[in-house]
Coordinates of C-alpha atoms in Angstrom, one line a residue:
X1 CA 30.7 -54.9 -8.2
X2 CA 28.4 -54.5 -5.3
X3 CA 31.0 -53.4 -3.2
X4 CA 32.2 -50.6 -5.7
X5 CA 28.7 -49.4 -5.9
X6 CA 28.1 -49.4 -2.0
X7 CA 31.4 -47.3 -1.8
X8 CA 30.3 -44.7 -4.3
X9 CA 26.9 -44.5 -2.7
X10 CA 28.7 -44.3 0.4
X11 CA 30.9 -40.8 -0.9
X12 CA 27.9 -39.2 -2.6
X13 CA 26.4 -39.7 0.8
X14 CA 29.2 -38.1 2.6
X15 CA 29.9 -35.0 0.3
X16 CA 25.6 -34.4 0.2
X17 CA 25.9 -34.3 4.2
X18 CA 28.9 -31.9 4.5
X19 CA 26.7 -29.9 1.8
X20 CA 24.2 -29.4 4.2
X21 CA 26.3 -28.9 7.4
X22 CA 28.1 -26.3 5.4
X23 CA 24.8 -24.4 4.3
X24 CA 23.9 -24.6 8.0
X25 CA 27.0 -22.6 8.9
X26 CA 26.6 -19.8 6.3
X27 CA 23.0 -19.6 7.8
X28 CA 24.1 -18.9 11.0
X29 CA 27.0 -16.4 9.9
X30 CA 24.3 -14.4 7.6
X31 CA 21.8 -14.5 11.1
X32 CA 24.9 -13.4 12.9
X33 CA 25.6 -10.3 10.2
X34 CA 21.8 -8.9 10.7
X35 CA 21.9 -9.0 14.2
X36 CA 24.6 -6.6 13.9
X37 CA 23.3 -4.1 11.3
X38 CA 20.4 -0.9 12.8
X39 CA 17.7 -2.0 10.7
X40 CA 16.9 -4.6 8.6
X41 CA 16.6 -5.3 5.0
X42 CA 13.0 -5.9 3.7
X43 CA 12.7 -7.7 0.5
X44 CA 10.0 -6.1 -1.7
X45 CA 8.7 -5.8 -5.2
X46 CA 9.0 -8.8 -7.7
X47 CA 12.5 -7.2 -8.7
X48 CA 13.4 -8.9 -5.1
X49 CA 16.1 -6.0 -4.1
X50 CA 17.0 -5.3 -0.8
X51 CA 15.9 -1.9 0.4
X52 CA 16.4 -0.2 3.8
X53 CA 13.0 0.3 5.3
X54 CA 12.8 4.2 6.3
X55 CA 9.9 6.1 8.9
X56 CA 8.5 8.1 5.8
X57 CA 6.1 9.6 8.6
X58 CA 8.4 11.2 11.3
X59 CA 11.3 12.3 8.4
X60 CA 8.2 14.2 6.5
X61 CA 7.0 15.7 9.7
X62 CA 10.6 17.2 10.2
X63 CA 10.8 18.5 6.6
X64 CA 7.3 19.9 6.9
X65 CA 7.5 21.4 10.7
X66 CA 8.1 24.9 9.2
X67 CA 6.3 24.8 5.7
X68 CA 3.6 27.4 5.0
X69 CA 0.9 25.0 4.4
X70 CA 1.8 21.7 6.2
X71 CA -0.4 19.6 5.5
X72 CA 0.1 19.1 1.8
X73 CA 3.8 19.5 2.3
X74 CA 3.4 16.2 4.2
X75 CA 1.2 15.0 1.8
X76 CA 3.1 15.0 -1.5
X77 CA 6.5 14.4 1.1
X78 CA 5.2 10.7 1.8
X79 CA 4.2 10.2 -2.0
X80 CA 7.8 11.0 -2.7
X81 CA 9.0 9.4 0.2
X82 CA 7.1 6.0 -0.7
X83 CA 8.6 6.4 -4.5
X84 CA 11.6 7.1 -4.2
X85 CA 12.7 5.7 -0.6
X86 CA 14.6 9.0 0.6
X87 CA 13.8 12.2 2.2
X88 CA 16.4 15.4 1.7
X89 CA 17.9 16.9 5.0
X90 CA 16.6 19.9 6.6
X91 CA 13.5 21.9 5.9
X92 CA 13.9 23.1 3.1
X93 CA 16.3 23.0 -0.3
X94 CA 18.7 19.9 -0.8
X95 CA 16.5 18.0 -3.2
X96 CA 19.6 16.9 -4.9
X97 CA 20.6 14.4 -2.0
X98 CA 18.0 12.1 -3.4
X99 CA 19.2 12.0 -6.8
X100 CA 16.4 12.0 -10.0
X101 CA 13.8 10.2 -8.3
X102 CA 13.3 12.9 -6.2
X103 CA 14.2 16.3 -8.5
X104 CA 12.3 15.1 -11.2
X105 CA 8.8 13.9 -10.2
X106 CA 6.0 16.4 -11.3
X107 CA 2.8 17.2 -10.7
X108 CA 0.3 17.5 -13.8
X109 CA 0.4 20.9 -13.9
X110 CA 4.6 20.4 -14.4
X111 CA 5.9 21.5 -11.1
X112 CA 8.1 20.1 -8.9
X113 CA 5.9 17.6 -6.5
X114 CA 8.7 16.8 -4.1
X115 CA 9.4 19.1 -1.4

């Protein structure tokens, strides 16, 4: 009876260690994977999604460069930026590339607060 209890002790053992070894290789694949990707994924919020983590500052600059009063272009740009983690192409127009985050935000006088 000893003996049969040594031998299961024995398997547990065995399948707990290949367990492990195998989690150490998945470790190394995933390490592997965001080595090869251009930037990495930041976990953020309690909802714990994985978000690309974009230069708000230099894409609102460019969006801004020609706006008739740049500085508040740049202004509500981040705010929409930080929200809604996207800034359109180009200068000007193209608001839909960001979807309803972006087209839909408002100030409290009811206009559009995006540029």
């Amino acid at each position: 009876m000893a003996l049969h209890k040594l031998l299961v002790f024995g398997l547990l053992l065995l399948v707990c260690l290949s367990k492990v070894s195998s989690d150490h290789e998945i470790e190394k694949e995933e390490d592997e994977e965001m080595h090869l990707t251009d930037k990495p994924l930041i976990v953020r919020d309690g909802n714990r999604r994985l978000m690309q983590d974009i230069d708000c500052g230099g894409l609102c600059r460019s969006r801004c460069s020609v706006h008739s009063r740049p500085n508040l272009c740049k202004r509500a740009c981040g705010t929409c930026c930080v929200r809604c983690k996207c800034v359109p192409p180009g200068t000007a127009g193209n608001r839909e590339f960001c979807g309803a985050c972006y087209t839909d935000m408002t100030t409290h006088g009811n206009k559009t607060k995006c540029p």
